[in-house]
mmCIF file of C-alpha atoms in Angstrom:
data_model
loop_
_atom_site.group_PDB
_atom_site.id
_atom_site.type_symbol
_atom_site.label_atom_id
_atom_site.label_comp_id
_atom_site.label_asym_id
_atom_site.label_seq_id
_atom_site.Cartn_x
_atom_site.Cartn_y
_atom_site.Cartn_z
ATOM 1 C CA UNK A 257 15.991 -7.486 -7.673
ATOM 2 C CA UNK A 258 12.975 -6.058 -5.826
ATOM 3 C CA UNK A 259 13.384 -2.609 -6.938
ATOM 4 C CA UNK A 260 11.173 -0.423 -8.980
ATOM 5 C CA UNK A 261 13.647 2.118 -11.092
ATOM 6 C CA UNK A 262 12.875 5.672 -12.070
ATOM 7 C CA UNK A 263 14.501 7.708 -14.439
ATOM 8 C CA UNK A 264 15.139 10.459 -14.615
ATOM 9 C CA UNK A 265 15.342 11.316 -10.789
ATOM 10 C CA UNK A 266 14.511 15.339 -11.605
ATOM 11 C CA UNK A 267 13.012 16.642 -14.951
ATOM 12 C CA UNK A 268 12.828 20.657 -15.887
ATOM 13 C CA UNK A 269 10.802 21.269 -19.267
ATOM 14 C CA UNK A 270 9.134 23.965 -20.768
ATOM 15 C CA UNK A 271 5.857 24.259 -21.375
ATOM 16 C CA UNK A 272 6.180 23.542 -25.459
ATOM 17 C CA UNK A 273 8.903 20.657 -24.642
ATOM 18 C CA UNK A 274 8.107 16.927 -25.188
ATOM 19 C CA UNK A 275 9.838 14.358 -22.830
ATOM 20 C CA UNK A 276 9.296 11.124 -21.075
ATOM 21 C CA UNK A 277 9.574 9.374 -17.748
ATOM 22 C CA UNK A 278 11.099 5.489 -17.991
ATOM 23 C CA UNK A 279 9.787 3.079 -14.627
ATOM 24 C CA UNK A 280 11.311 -0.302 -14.879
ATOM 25 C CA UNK A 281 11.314 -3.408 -12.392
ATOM 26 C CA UNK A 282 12.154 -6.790 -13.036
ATOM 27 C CA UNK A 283 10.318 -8.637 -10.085
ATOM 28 C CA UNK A 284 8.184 -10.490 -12.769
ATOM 29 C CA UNK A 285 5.350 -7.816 -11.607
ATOM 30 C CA UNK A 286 1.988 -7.877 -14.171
ATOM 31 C CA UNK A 287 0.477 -4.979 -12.961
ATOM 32 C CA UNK A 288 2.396 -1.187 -13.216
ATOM 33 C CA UNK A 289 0.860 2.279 -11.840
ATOM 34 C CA UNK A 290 1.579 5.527 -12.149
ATOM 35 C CA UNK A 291 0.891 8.055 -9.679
ATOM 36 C CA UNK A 292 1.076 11.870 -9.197
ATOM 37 C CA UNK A 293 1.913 12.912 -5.921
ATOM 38 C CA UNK A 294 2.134 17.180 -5.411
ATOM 39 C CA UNK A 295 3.728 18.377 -1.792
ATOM 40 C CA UNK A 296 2.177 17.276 1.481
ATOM 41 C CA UNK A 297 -0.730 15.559 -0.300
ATOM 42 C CA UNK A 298 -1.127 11.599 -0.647
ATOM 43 C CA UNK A 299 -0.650 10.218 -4.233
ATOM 44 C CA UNK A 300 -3.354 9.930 -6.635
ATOM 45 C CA UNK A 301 -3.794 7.279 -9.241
ATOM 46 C CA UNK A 302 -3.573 8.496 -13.063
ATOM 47 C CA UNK A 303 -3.053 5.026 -14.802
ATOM 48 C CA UNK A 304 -2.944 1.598 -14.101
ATOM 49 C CA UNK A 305 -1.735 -1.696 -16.660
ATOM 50 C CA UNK A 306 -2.290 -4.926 -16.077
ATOM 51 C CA UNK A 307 -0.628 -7.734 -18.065
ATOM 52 C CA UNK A 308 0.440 -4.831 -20.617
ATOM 53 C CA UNK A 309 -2.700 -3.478 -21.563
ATOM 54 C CA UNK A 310 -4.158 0.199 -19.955
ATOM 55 C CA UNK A 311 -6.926 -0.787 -17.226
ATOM 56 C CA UNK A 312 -7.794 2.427 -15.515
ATOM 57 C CA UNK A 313 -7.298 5.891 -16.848
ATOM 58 C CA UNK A 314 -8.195 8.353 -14.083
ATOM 59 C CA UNK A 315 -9.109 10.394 -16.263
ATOM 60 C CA UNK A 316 -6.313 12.094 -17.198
ATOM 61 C CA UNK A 317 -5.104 15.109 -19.420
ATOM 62 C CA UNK A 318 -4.200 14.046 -23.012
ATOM 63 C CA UNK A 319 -1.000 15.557 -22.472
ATOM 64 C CA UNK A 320 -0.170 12.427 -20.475
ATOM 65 C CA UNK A 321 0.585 9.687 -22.220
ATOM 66 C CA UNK A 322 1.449 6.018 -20.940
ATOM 67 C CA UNK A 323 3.213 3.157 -22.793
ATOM 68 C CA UNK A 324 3.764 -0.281 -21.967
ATOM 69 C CA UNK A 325 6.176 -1.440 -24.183
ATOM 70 C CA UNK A 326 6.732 -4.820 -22.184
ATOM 71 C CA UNK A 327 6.176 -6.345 -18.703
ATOM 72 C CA UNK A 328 9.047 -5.208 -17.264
ATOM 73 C CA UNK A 329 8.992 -1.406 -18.642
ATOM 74 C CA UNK A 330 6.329 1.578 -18.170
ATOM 75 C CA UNK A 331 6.564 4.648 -19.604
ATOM 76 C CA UNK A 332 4.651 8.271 -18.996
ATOM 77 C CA UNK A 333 5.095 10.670 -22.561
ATOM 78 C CA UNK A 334 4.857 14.584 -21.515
ATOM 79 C CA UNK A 335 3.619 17.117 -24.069
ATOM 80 C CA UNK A 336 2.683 20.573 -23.223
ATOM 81 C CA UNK A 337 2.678 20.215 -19.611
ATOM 82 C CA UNK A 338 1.230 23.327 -17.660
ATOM 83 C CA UNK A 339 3.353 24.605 -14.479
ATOM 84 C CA UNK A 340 0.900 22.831 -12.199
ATOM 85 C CA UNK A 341 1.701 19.677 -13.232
ATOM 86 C CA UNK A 342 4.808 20.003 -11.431
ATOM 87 C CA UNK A 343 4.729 17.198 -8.908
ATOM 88 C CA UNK A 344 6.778 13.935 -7.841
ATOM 89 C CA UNK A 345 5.603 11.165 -10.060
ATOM 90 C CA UNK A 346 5.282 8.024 -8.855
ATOM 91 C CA UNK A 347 5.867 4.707 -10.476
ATOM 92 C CA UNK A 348 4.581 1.310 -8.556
ATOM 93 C CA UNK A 349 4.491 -2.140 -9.562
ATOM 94 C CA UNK A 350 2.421 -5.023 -8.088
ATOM 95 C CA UNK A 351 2.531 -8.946 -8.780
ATOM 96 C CA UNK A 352 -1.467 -8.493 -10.431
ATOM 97 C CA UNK A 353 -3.429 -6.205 -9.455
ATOM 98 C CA UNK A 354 -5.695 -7.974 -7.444
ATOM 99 C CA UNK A 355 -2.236 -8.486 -5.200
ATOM 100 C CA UNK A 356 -1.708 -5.219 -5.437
ATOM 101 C CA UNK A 357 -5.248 -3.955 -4.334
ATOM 102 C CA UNK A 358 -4.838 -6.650 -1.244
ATOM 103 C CA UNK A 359 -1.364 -6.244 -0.264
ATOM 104 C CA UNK A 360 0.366 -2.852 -1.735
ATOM 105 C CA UNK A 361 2.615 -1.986 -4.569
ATOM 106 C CA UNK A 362 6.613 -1.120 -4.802
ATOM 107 C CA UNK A 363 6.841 1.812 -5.249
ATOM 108 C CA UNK A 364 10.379 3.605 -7.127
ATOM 109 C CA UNK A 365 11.750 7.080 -5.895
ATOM 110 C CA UNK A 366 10.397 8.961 -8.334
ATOM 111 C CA UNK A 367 10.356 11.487 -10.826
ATOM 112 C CA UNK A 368 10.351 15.294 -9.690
ATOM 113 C CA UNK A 369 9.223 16.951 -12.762
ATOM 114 C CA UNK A 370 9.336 21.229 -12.560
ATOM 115 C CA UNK A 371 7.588 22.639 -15.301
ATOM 116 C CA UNK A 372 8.845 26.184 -16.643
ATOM 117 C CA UNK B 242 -16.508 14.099 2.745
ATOM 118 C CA UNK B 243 -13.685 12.502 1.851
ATOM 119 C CA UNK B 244 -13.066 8.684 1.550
ATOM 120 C CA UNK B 245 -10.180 8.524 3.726
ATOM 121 C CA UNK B 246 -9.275 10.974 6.603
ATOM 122 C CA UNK B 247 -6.235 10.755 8.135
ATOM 123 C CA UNK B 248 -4.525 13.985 10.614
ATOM 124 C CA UNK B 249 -1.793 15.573 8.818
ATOM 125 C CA UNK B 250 0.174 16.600 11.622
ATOM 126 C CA UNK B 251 2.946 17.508 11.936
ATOM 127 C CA UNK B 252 3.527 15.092 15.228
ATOM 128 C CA UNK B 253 6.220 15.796 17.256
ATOM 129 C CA UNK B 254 7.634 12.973 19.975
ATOM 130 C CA UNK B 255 10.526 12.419 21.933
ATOM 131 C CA UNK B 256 12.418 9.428 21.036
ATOM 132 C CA UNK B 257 11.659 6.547 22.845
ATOM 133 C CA UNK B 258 8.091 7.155 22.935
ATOM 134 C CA UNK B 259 4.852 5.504 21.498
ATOM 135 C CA UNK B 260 3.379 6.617 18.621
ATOM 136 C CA UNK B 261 -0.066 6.070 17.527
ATOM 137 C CA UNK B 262 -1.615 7.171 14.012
ATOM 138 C CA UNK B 263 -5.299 6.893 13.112
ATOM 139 C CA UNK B 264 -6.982 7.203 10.017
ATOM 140 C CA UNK B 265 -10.745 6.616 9.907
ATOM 141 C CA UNK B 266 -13.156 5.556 6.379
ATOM 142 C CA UNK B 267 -16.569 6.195 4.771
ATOM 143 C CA UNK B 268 -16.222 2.939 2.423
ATOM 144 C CA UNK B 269 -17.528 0.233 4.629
ATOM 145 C CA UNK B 270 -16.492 -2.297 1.778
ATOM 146 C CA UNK B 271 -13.042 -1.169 2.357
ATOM 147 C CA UNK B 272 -11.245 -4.530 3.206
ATOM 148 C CA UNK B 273 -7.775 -4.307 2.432
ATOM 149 C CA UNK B 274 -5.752 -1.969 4.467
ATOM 150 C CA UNK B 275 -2.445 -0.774 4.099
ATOM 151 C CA UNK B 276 0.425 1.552 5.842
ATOM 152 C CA UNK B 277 2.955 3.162 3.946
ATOM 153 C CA UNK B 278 6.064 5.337 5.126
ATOM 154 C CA UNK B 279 7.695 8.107 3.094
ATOM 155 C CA UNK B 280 11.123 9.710 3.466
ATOM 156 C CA UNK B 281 11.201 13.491 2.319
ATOM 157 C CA UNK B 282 11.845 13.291 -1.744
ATOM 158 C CA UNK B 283 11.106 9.327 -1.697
ATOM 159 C CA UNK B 284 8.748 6.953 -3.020
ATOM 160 C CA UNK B 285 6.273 5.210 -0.096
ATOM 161 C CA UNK B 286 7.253 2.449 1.242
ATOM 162 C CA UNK B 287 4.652 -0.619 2.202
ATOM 163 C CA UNK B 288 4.753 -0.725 6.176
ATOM 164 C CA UNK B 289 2.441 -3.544 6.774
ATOM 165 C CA UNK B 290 -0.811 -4.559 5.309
ATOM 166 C CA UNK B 291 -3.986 -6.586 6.875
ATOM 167 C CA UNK B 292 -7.457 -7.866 6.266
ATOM 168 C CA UNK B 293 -10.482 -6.981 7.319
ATOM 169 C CA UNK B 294 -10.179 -6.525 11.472
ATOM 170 C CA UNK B 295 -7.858 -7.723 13.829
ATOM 171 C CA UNK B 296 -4.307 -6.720 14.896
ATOM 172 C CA UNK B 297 -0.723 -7.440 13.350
ATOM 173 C CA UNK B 298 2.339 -7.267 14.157
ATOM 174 C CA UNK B 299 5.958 -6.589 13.064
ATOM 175 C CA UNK B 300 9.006 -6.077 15.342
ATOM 176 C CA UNK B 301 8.354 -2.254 16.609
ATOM 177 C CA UNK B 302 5.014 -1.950 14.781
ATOM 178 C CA UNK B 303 1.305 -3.104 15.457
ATOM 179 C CA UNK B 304 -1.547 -2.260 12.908
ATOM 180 C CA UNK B 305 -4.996 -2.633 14.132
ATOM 181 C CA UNK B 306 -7.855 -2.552 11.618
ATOM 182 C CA UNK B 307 -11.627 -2.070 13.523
ATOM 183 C CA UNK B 308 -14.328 -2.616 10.731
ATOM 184 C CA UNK B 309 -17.370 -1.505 12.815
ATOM 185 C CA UNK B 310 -15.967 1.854 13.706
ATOM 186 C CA UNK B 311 -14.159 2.546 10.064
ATOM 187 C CA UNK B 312 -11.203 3.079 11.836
ATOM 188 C CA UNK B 313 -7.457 2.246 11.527
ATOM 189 C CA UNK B 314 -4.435 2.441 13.425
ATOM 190 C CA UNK B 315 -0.623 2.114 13.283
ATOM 191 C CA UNK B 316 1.342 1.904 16.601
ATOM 192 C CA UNK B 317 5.152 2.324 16.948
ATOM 193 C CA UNK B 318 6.921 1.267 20.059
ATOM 194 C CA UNK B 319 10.285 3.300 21.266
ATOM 195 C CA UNK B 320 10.462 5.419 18.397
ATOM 196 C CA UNK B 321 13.459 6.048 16.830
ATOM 197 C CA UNK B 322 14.784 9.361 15.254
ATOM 198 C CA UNK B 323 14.685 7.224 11.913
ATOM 199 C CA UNK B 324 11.200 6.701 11.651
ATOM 200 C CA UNK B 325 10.541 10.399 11.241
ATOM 201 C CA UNK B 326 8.856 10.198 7.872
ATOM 202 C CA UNK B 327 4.924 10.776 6.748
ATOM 203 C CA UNK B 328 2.804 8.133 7.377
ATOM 204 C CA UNK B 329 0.176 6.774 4.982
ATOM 205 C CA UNK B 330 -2.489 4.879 5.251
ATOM 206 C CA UNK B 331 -4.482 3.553 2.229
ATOM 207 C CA UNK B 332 -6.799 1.163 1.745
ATOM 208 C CA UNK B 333 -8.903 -0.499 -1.144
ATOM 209 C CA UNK B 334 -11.836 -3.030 -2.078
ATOM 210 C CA UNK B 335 -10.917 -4.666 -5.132
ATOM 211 C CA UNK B 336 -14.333 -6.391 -5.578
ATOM 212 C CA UNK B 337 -15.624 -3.199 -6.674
ATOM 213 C CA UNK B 338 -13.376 -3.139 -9.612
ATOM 214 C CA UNK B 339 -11.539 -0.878 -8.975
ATOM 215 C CA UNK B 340 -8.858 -2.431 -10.410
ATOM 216 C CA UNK B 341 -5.762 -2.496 -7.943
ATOM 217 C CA UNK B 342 -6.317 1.363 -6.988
ATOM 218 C CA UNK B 343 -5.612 2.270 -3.454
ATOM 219 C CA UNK B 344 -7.399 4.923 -2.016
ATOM 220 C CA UNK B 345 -4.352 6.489 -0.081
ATOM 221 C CA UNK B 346 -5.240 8.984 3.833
ATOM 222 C CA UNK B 347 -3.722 12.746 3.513
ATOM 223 C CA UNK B 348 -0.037 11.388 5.327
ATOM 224 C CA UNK B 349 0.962 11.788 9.102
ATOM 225 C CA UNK B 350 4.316 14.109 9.360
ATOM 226 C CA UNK B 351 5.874 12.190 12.081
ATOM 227 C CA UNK B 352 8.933 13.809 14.011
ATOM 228 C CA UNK B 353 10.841 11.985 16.569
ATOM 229 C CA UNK B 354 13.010 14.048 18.751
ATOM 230 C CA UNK B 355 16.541 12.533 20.000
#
């Protein structure tokens, strides 16, 4: 298996809703990313985990929240989202993240997340 | 002045014909180098990746890193309607811990005409 999995594919919430995005892969992968990527502009980084535990935090709105439950899951937690975090977001996974600085991630297709 | 710069295009060729993308850097302790293609409503896909300068190749594709003038490049022979797609370059220096983040170019809309 050398995917990285996404669900859902497309996410509508309101602005008072709570919901969450799932990434899994089960390449053995120690290092997991999530990115935010809005239309015609390159992705940017929001978190990174390595070997479970949160490394980089782009500095990010508290109404982002990740989880690492294990090595082979990553979840982002959405609470009060504004409409302009409407964007495709991106889950990656690397072998460490030394490999993945080197040599690239895997990226998954996806979540497009509308907020209303 | 951003870190990366990299012409957004759009980029419009007839099939068949070579392609040439370009990003250029500010970072010289940028070492790691990476392309990346994207299909409308996908996730990027890794390309090809090299160190420091030098060329490399890979069937249709030849990435060419040169260090002293910051600049990259990603060259596609007889392009095919299928490789329409943006184009990303990113790069990275993990000794600055940074931490595995990749500092990603704006994305090359690439069109290839049949």
């Amino acid at each position: 298996d050398t995917e990285v999995t996404q669900t859902p594919k497309h996410l509508v919430m309101g602005m008072t809703n709570k919901k969450s995005l799932k990434c899994e892969q089960h390449m053995g992968h120690r290092a997991m990313y999530w990115y935010k990527q809005k239309a015609k502009k390159p992705p940017e980084l929001m978190f990174v985990y390595s070997y479970e535990k949160l490394s980089i935090n782009e500095s990010v709105p508290s109404r982002f929240s990740p989880e690492c439950p294990n090595s082979s899951l990553l979840n982002l937690h959405l609470h009060a989202l504004q409409p302009e975090d409407s964007a495709l977001y991106l889950c990656a996974s690397s072998q460490d993240i030394r490999v993945g600085a080197n040599y690239g991630y895997t990226f998954g297709s996806g979540t497009r997340l509308t907020v209303v | 002045q951003k870190e990366v710069e990299q012409d957004p295009g759009p980029l419009s060729v007839p099939e068949g014909a070579i392609v040439s993308l370009n990003c250029t850097y500010s970072n010289s302790a940028f070492q790691y180098f990476m392309w990346y293609r994207q299909y409308s409503r996908k996730g990027p896909e890794l390309l090809m990746y090299t160190y420091s300068s030098g060329n490399k190749e890979d069937g249709r594709f030849t990435a060419q890193v040169d260090k002293s003038s910051k600049y990259i490049s990603l060259f596609i022979r007889d392009s095919q309607p299928s490789d329409s797609a943006t184009y990303l370059c990113a790069m990275s220096d993990f000794t600055d811990n940074q931490g595995g983040k990749l500092i990603f170019g704006q994305g090359t809309e690439l069109s290839v005409k049949p």
